[in-house]
Short mmCIF file of C-alpha atoms in Angstrom, two decimals:
data_model
loop_
_atom_site.label_atom_id
_atom_site.label_comp_id
_atom_site.label_asym_id
_atom_site.label_seq_id
_atom_site.Cartn_x
_atom_site.Cartn_y
_atom_site.Cartn_z
CA MET A 1 0.00 0.00 0.00
CA PHE A 2 1.08 3.58 -0.54
CA VAL A 3 0.15 6.86 1.16
CA SER A 4 1.40 10.44 0.82
CA ALA A 5 0.82 13.56 2.88
CA ARG A 6 1.43 17.30 2.92
CA ALA A 7 0.76 20.43 4.97
CA LEU A 8 -0.18 23.99 4.00
CA GLU A 9 1.55 26.83 5.84
CA MET A 10 0.37 30.38 5.24
CA PRO A 11 -0.26 33.52 7.31
CA GLY A 12 -3.70 34.99 7.88
CA VAL A 13 -6.99 33.18 7.40
CA ILE A 14 -7.97 31.55 4.12
CA GLU A 15 -11.43 30.00 3.91
CA GLN A 16 -11.02 26.52 2.44
CA SER A 17 -13.18 23.47 1.87
CA VAL A 18 -12.86 19.94 0.54
CA TYR A 19 -14.89 19.58 -2.67
CA VAL A 20 -16.07 16.54 -4.61
CA MET A 21 -15.72 17.14 -8.36
CA PRO A 22 -17.66 14.80 -10.65
CA SER A 23 -16.45 12.94 -13.70
CA LYS A 24 -17.63 14.49 -16.97
CA GLN A 25 -17.19 17.99 -15.52
CA SER A 26 -16.50 20.47 -18.31
CA TRP A 27 -13.42 22.66 -18.02
CA PRO A 28 -12.41 25.41 -17.78
CA LEU A 29 -15.02 26.29 -15.23
CA THR A 30 -17.20 29.32 -15.75
CA PRO A 31 -17.09 31.30 -12.49
CA ALA A 32 -20.43 31.41 -10.72
CA ALA A 33 -20.00 35.10 -9.92
CA PRO A 34 -18.05 38.01 -11.42
CA GLY A 35 -14.93 39.27 -9.69
CA ALA A 36 -11.96 37.72 -11.46
CA ALA A 37 -12.68 38.60 -15.07
CA ALA A 38 -8.98 39.22 -15.70
CA ALA A 39 -8.23 35.53 -15.13
CA GLN A 40 -10.93 34.23 -17.47
CA GLY A 41 -9.70 33.08 -20.84
CA TRP A 42 -6.23 32.10 -19.63
CA THR A 43 -7.12 28.45 -20.17
CA THR A 44 -7.87 27.87 -23.84
CA LEU A 45 -7.79 24.08 -23.64
CA ASN A 46 -11.27 22.58 -23.25
CA TRP A 47 -11.78 19.15 -21.73
CA THR A 48 -14.26 16.92 -19.96
CA ASN A 49 -12.54 15.00 -17.22
CA PRO A 50 -12.96 11.21 -17.24
CA TYR A 51 -12.07 10.93 -13.56
CA GLY A 52 -13.76 12.44 -10.54
CA PHE A 53 -11.68 13.74 -7.68
CA VAL A 54 -11.71 15.13 -4.15
CA GLY A 55 -9.63 18.22 -3.40
CA ILE A 56 -9.10 21.34 -1.32
CA ALA A 57 -9.87 24.77 -2.74
CA PRO A 58 -10.52 28.25 -1.34
CA SER A 59 -14.20 28.58 -0.46
CA GLY A 60 -16.64 31.41 0.09
CA SER A 61 -16.46 34.16 -2.51
CA ASN A 62 -13.25 32.69 -3.96
CA TRP A 63 -15.10 29.50 -4.94
CA ASP A 64 -17.61 31.58 -6.87
CA THR A 65 -15.14 33.89 -8.59
CA LEU A 66 -11.83 32.03 -8.93
CA PRO A 67 -12.18 28.28 -8.24
CA THR A 68 -8.77 26.58 -8.05
CA PHE A 69 -7.47 23.46 -6.29
CA ASN A 70 -4.20 23.18 -4.36
CA ASP A 71 -4.43 19.54 -3.25
CA GLY A 72 -6.43 16.43 -4.05
CA ILE A 73 -6.66 12.79 -5.14
CA ASN A 74 -8.69 11.27 -7.96
CA SER A 75 -10.68 8.07 -8.37
CA GLU A 76 -7.61 6.28 -9.78
CA GLY A 77 -5.35 7.06 -6.82
CA LEU A 78 -3.37 9.90 -8.42
CA SER A 79 -2.76 13.01 -6.31
CA VAL A 80 -1.55 16.56 -6.84
CA GLY A 81 -0.10 19.03 -4.36
CA ALA A 82 0.59 22.70 -5.14
CA LEU A 83 3.13 24.42 -2.88
CA TRP A 84 4.65 27.89 -2.73
CA LEU A 85 7.89 28.48 -4.63
CA ALA A 86 9.27 32.02 -4.56
CA PRO A 87 11.39 33.64 -5.80
CA GLY A 88 12.02 32.26 -9.27
CA THR A 89 8.65 30.95 -10.43
CA GLN A 90 7.66 32.27 -13.84
CA TYR A 91 4.90 30.69 -15.90
CA GLY A 92 4.51 30.78 -19.63
CA THR A 93 3.28 34.10 -20.99
CA ILE A 94 -0.49 34.32 -21.29
CA GLY A 95 -1.38 34.13 -24.96
CA ALA A 96 1.83 32.30 -25.87
CA GLY A 97 0.07 28.97 -26.45
CA THR A 98 -2.09 28.00 -29.37
CA GLN A 99 -5.84 28.33 -29.12
CA SER A 100 -6.19 24.79 -27.84
CA ASN A 101 -3.20 23.99 -25.61
CA GLN A 102 -3.01 26.75 -22.98
CA VAL A 103 -3.76 25.82 -19.33
CA SER A 104 -3.76 28.42 -16.56
CA PHE A 105 -1.67 27.59 -13.51
CA LEU A 106 -4.96 27.96 -11.61
CA ASP A 107 -6.53 25.10 -13.60
CA PHE A 108 -3.37 22.96 -13.80
CA PRO A 109 -4.12 20.79 -10.70
CA ALA A 110 -7.68 20.13 -11.86
CA TRP A 111 -6.44 19.22 -15.36
CA ILE A 112 -4.10 16.64 -13.82
CA LEU A 113 -6.61 15.20 -11.36
CA GLY A 114 -9.40 14.97 -13.91
CA ASN A 115 -7.46 13.35 -16.73
CA PHE A 116 -4.73 10.99 -15.56
CA ALA A 117 -4.35 7.70 -13.70
CA SER A 118 -0.55 7.55 -13.61
CA VAL A 119 2.46 9.85 -13.49
CA ASN A 120 3.71 8.51 -16.82
CA ASP A 121 0.40 9.30 -18.54
CA PHE A 122 0.50 12.81 -17.10
CA LEU A 123 4.08 13.44 -18.20
CA SER A 124 3.30 12.31 -21.75
CA ALA A 125 0.36 14.71 -22.02
CA PHE A 126 2.20 17.53 -20.26
CA GLN A 127 4.51 17.90 -23.25
CA LYS A 128 1.52 18.95 -25.35
CA ILE A 129 0.33 21.91 -23.27
CA ILE A 130 1.74 25.17 -22.01
CA VAL A 131 1.04 26.29 -18.45
CA VAL A 132 0.53 30.04 -18.35
CA GLY A 133 0.02 32.67 -15.68
CA PRO A 134 0.68 36.30 -14.79
CA GLN A 135 4.27 37.38 -14.44
CA PRO A 136 5.84 38.27 -11.06
CA GLY A 137 4.28 41.44 -9.69
CA GLU A 138 1.13 41.19 -11.80
CA LYS A 139 -2.37 40.70 -10.44
CA PHE A 140 -3.26 37.10 -9.50
CA TYR A 141 0.39 36.01 -9.61
CA VAL A 142 0.90 33.12 -7.18
CA PRO A 143 4.28 31.29 -7.36
CA LEU A 144 3.64 27.54 -7.20
CA HIS A 145 5.33 24.26 -7.96
CA TYR A 146 3.58 20.91 -8.09
CA ILE A 147 4.11 17.29 -7.09
CA VAL A 148 2.13 14.53 -8.79
CA THR A 149 2.00 11.04 -7.22
CA ASP A 150 0.26 7.85 -8.36
CA ASN A 151 -0.75 4.62 -6.65
CA THR A 152 2.58 2.94 -7.41
CA GLY A 153 4.46 5.56 -5.38
CA GLN A 154 5.97 7.20 -8.45
CA SER A 155 6.14 11.00 -8.23
CA ALA A 156 7.09 13.90 -10.46
CA VAL A 157 7.92 17.46 -9.45
CA ILE A 158 7.03 20.28 -11.86
CA GLU A 159 8.55 23.76 -11.51
CA PHE A 160 8.37 26.77 -13.83
CA ILE A 161 11.66 28.64 -13.74
CA GLY A 162 12.28 31.52 -16.13
CA GLY A 163 9.17 30.54 -18.07
CA THR A 164 10.50 27.02 -18.74
CA PRO A 165 9.04 23.87 -17.16
CA GLN A 166 11.50 21.83 -15.12
CA ILE A 167 10.51 18.18 -14.61
CA TYR A 168 12.05 15.91 -11.98
CA LYS A 169 11.31 12.28 -11.27
CA CYS A 170 10.93 12.09 -7.49
CA THR A 171 11.76 8.83 -5.75
CA ASN A 172 10.74 9.63 -2.17
CA GLY A 173 7.77 11.99 -2.63
CA VAL A 174 9.39 14.86 -0.68
CA MET A 175 8.89 18.48 -1.75
CA THR A 176 8.90 21.66 0.30
CA ASN A 177 9.32 25.25 -0.89
CA TRP A 178 12.21 27.46 -2.01
CA PRO A 179 14.97 26.87 -3.09
CA THR A 180 14.23 24.90 -6.23
CA TYR A 181 14.02 21.11 -6.22
CA ASP A 182 17.40 20.52 -7.85
CA TRP A 183 19.08 22.61 -5.13
CA GLN A 184 17.27 20.63 -2.43
CA LEU A 185 18.53 17.36 -3.88
CA THR A 186 22.11 18.63 -3.79
CA ASN A 187 21.82 20.07 -0.29
CA VAL A 188 20.43 16.89 1.28
CA LYS A 189 23.60 15.06 0.28
CA ASN A 190 25.42 17.07 2.95
CA TYR A 191 23.64 14.91 5.53
CA TYR A 192 24.82 11.57 4.16
CA ASN A 193 26.15 10.55 7.59
CA LEU A 194 22.75 10.63 9.32
CA THR A 195 21.07 7.31 10.03
CA LEU A 196 17.88 6.07 11.66
CA VAL A 197 19.56 2.86 12.80
CA GLY A 198 20.66 2.92 16.43
CA SER A 199 22.72 0.54 18.55
CA ALA A 200 19.84 -0.20 20.91
CA THR A 201 16.54 1.08 22.27
CA SER A 202 15.77 3.16 25.34
CA THR A 203 15.27 -0.02 27.38
CA SER A 204 18.02 -2.23 25.98
CA GLY A 205 20.96 0.13 25.76
CA ALA A 206 22.98 2.26 28.16
CA GLY A 207 23.41 6.00 27.77
CA ASN A 208 21.66 7.57 24.81
CA PRO A 209 21.45 4.99 22.04
CA VAL A 210 18.15 6.28 20.65
CA GLY A 211 18.48 8.85 17.87
CA GLY A 212 22.22 9.18 18.13
CA GLY A 213 22.53 8.69 14.40
CA LEU A 214 20.40 11.80 13.84
CA VAL A 215 22.66 14.28 15.63
CA GLY A 216 22.95 17.18 13.21
CA LEU A 217 19.45 16.83 11.73
CA PRO A 218 18.19 20.42 11.25
CA GLY A 219 15.24 21.35 13.42
CA ASP A 220 14.28 24.84 12.21
CA SER A 221 11.37 25.80 9.97
CA LEU A 222 13.30 26.77 6.83
CA SER A 223 12.03 24.85 3.82
CA ALA A 224 15.54 23.48 3.16
CA SER A 225 15.65 22.07 6.70
CA ARG A 226 12.17 20.59 6.36
CA PHE A 227 13.23 18.90 3.11
CA VAL A 228 16.19 17.27 4.88
CA ARG A 229 14.04 16.14 7.83
CA ALA A 230 11.38 14.63 5.60
CA THR A 231 13.94 12.89 3.38
CA ILE A 232 15.82 11.32 6.29
CA LEU A 233 12.92 10.47 8.60
CA SER A 234 10.72 8.96 5.89
CA GLN A 235 13.40 6.37 5.13
CA GLY A 236 12.39 4.33 8.15
CA ILE A 237 8.81 3.47 7.22
CA SER A 238 9.89 2.78 3.63
CA GLN A 239 12.16 -0.04 4.83
CA LEU A 240 9.25 -1.97 6.32
CA PRO A 241 7.21 -4.49 4.28
CA ALA A 242 5.18 -2.77 1.57
CA ASP A 243 2.02 -4.68 2.47
CA GLY A 244 2.12 -3.33 6.02
CA MET A 245 2.45 -6.73 7.68
CA GLY A 246 4.43 -6.74 10.88
CA TRP A 247 4.50 -2.98 11.28
CA LEU A 248 3.34 -2.90 14.88
CA PRO A 249 4.79 -4.65 17.94
CA ALA A 250 1.63 -6.55 18.80
CA PRO A 251 1.73 -9.30 21.50
CA GLY A 252 3.93 -12.31 21.01
CA ILE A 253 6.24 -12.71 18.05
CA PHE A 254 4.35 -10.30 15.79
CA GLN A 255 7.51 -8.88 14.24
CA THR A 256 8.86 -12.19 12.91
CA SER A 257 5.65 -14.18 12.52
CA PRO A 258 2.61 -11.93 12.03
CA PRO A 259 -0.74 -13.26 13.27
CA SER A 260 -3.46 -14.06 10.73
CA LYS A 261 -5.40 -10.99 11.81
CA THR A 262 -4.72 -7.83 13.77
CA PRO A 263 -5.07 -8.44 17.53
CA PRO A 264 -7.90 -6.49 19.24
CA GLY A 265 -6.90 -2.97 20.11
CA PHE A 266 -3.98 -2.83 17.71
CA ALA A 267 -3.86 -0.86 14.48
CA GLY A 268 -3.83 -2.65 11.17
CA PRO A 269 -1.62 -1.72 8.19
CA GLU A 270 -4.00 0.90 6.77
CA GLN A 271 -4.42 2.74 10.07
CA THR A 272 -0.70 2.54 10.78
CA ALA A 273 0.32 3.89 7.37
CA VAL A 274 -2.10 6.81 7.55
CA MET A 275 -1.15 7.78 11.10
CA VAL A 276 2.60 7.48 10.46
CA ALA A 277 2.24 9.68 7.38
CA LEU A 278 0.28 12.21 9.40
CA GLN A 279 2.81 12.22 12.25
CA LEU A 280 5.80 12.48 9.91
CA THR A 281 4.22 15.42 8.12
CA GLN A 282 3.47 17.20 11.38
CA ILE A 283 7.00 16.59 12.67
CA CYS A 284 8.79 17.46 9.44
CA MET A 285 6.56 20.18 8.02
CA GLY A 286 4.24 21.31 10.79
CA THR A 287 4.33 24.86 12.12
CA PRO A 288 2.05 25.31 15.16
CA TYR A 289 0.08 28.53 15.37
CA GLY A 290 2.16 31.16 17.18
CA MET A 291 5.52 29.47 16.60
CA LEU A 292 6.54 31.93 13.87
CA LEU A 293 5.84 35.60 14.48
CA GLU A 294 6.30 38.83 12.56
CA THR A 295 6.49 42.52 13.42
CA VAL A 296 4.00 44.75 11.64
CA LYS A 297 4.07 48.53 11.45
CA ASN A 298 0.89 49.95 12.97
CA SER A 299 -1.52 51.60 10.53
CA PRO A 300 -5.25 51.57 9.84
CA SER A 301 -4.74 49.07 7.01
CA THR A 302 -2.50 46.62 8.92
CA THR A 303 -3.39 46.55 12.59
CA GLY A 304 -6.39 48.88 12.62
CA THR A 305 -4.59 51.47 14.75
CA PRO A 306 -3.55 55.01 13.79
CA ASP A 307 -0.14 55.80 12.33
CA THR A 308 2.25 57.19 14.92
CA MET A 309 5.42 59.24 14.85
CA PRO A 310 7.83 57.73 15.49
CA PRO A 311 6.36 54.55 13.99
CA SER A 312 5.10 51.89 16.39
CA TYR A 313 4.93 48.16 15.78
CA THR A 314 2.84 45.18 16.83
CA THR A 315 4.03 41.58 17.06
CA THR A 316 1.56 39.20 15.47
CA TYR A 317 1.45 35.65 14.14
CA GLY A 318 3.11 34.66 10.90
CA ASP A 319 2.96 31.40 8.94
CA TYR A 320 1.30 28.40 10.56
CA THR A 321 0.02 25.03 9.37
CA MET A 322 -3.57 25.63 8.29
CA TRP A 323 -4.25 22.01 7.42
CA THR A 324 -2.62 18.65 6.83
CA SER A 325 -3.84 16.08 4.32
CA VAL A 326 -3.08 12.37 3.87
CA ARG A 327 -3.89 10.63 0.58
CA ASP A 328 -4.29 6.85 0.64
CA HIS A 329 -3.47 5.99 -2.97
CA THR A 330 -4.20 2.28 -2.47
CA ASN A 331 -7.50 2.35 -0.58
CA LEU A 332 -8.68 5.61 -2.23
CA LYS A 333 -9.30 7.63 0.92
CA TYR A 334 -8.59 11.29 1.59
CA TYR A 335 -7.83 12.42 5.15
CA PHE A 336 -7.48 15.95 6.48
CA MET A 337 -6.98 17.79 9.76
CA SER A 338 -7.11 21.54 10.35
CA ALA A 339 -4.96 23.77 12.54
CA PHE A 340 -7.50 23.96 15.35
CA SER A 341 -8.98 20.46 15.35
CA GLY A 342 -7.39 17.24 16.57
CA ILE A 343 -9.91 15.06 14.75
CA LEU A 344 -8.76 13.33 11.58
CA THR A 345 -11.56 13.52 9.01
CA MET A 346 -11.84 11.06 6.11
CA ILE A 347 -13.64 10.93 2.76
CA ASP A 348 -13.89 7.50 1.15
CA LEU A 349 -13.73 7.88 -2.63
CA ASN A 350 -15.03 4.32 -3.02
CA SER A 351 -18.36 5.42 -1.54
CA LEU A 352 -18.79 8.37 -3.92
CA ASN A 353 -20.64 8.18 -7.22
CA PHE A 354 -18.60 10.57 -9.34
CA ALA A 355 -21.06 10.18 -12.22
CA THR A 356 -23.94 11.70 -10.27
CA THR A 357 -22.35 14.03 -7.71
CA PRO A 358 -23.27 17.69 -8.37
CA ALA A 359 -21.11 19.72 -10.75
CA TYR A 360 -19.59 23.16 -10.13
CA PRO A 361 -20.65 25.43 -8.51
CA LYS A 362 -22.95 23.12 -6.51
CA ALA A 363 -20.23 20.53 -5.82
CA ALA A 364 -20.58 18.66 -2.53
CA SER A 365 -18.21 20.06 0.08
CA ILE A 366 -17.18 20.16 3.71
CA ALA A 367 -15.40 23.08 5.36
CA ILE A 368 -11.85 22.51 6.52
CA MET A 369 -11.00 26.04 7.67
CA PRO A 370 -12.78 27.47 9.50
CA GLN A 371 -14.63 24.33 10.48
CA GLY A 372 -17.75 26.05 11.73
CA GLY A 373 -19.75 23.79 14.05
CA ALA A 374 -17.71 20.64 13.40
CA PRO A 375 -16.31 19.00 16.57
CA TRP A 376 -12.63 19.55 17.32
CA ARG A 377 -12.28 16.88 20.04
CA VAL A 378 -14.00 13.78 21.37
CA ASP A 379 -15.35 13.86 24.92
CA ALA A 380 -14.51 10.45 26.36
CA THR A 381 -15.77 11.14 29.89
CA LYS A 382 -18.80 8.86 29.54
CA MET A 383 -16.69 6.13 27.90
CA LEU A 384 -14.73 5.48 31.11
CA THR A 385 -15.20 1.98 32.53
CA PRO A 386 -13.86 0.17 35.64
CA ALA A 387 -10.44 -1.34 35.14
CA ALA A 388 -10.42 -5.06 34.52
CA ALA A 389 -9.04 -7.21 37.34
#
């Protein structure tokens, strides 16, 4: 089985929801409300997607005026993640493509999710289009790079540098932000001496045998450091059996001779893979609210307070992890958790009828941020029972 995960770190508040997009949806979408007329017409390629998908997109007025996805997985187990990459990102010039092969960077994730079942199929078709967008400094410019992953674990990273697409085959599914992917691959080689293998455990060894091989692993929030952490720490789970058997230390000799079924109270392979992916992403990529701060000059437009002479400043929050998603490429499930909820929410793509689910703008959805009235914890008070003798 194969799973992947990612996190979104941004400042401020961005209303976002998980949407279910049907198969046979016509693209490009016609916005349900005016407000982003300048972005209409950037995509000249017309298509009807054969595959339905589930993905995260800005909601509220943004869904009506400028619908665009930044994460998701389709009915064939192929996923896309769009992450920030600045400086350096430059898309093709709008109008540079022919009448039929131009795809806006805003529609690029949906084009991938709706049309392809494998990374190889996507890469073959990618050669026939041109991804366009505004240039740095222009309205609606958002610098993004993309990672595409299929149910075999194969991934490809797509970056647009100087107006030219850069394609990288990715073997471990790791991508963060700036610098560019090729730089990240070179930099991580500086940590060749790090290892997850220790001489003993906390109960079987003397001194500090646990984690000693990771001395020197960067722990800050820079994207280069997060890339190193994710690359090194994800090597452990990848060395275990691909079918998930024997992953947990259940009673008896579970590690060397797995039981025929998971013992009561212990997680099975699917649960283990999803939770490990979630924990790794939170450890490697997560930025708790309030961990990164910034100083803002006071003004009516920034902090709502009058300008002062000399200038005065307010310390406020900066980037934080708004949400984390886990895509189960094998079992076709999409998990997500927001910044202010400890409950992992799941959508089972197997239970969706992509042929009949409503089309845009009435697509079925569930809010991820803010979550509204959704529960953020489980009250287990009434679940308490007397201890067994």
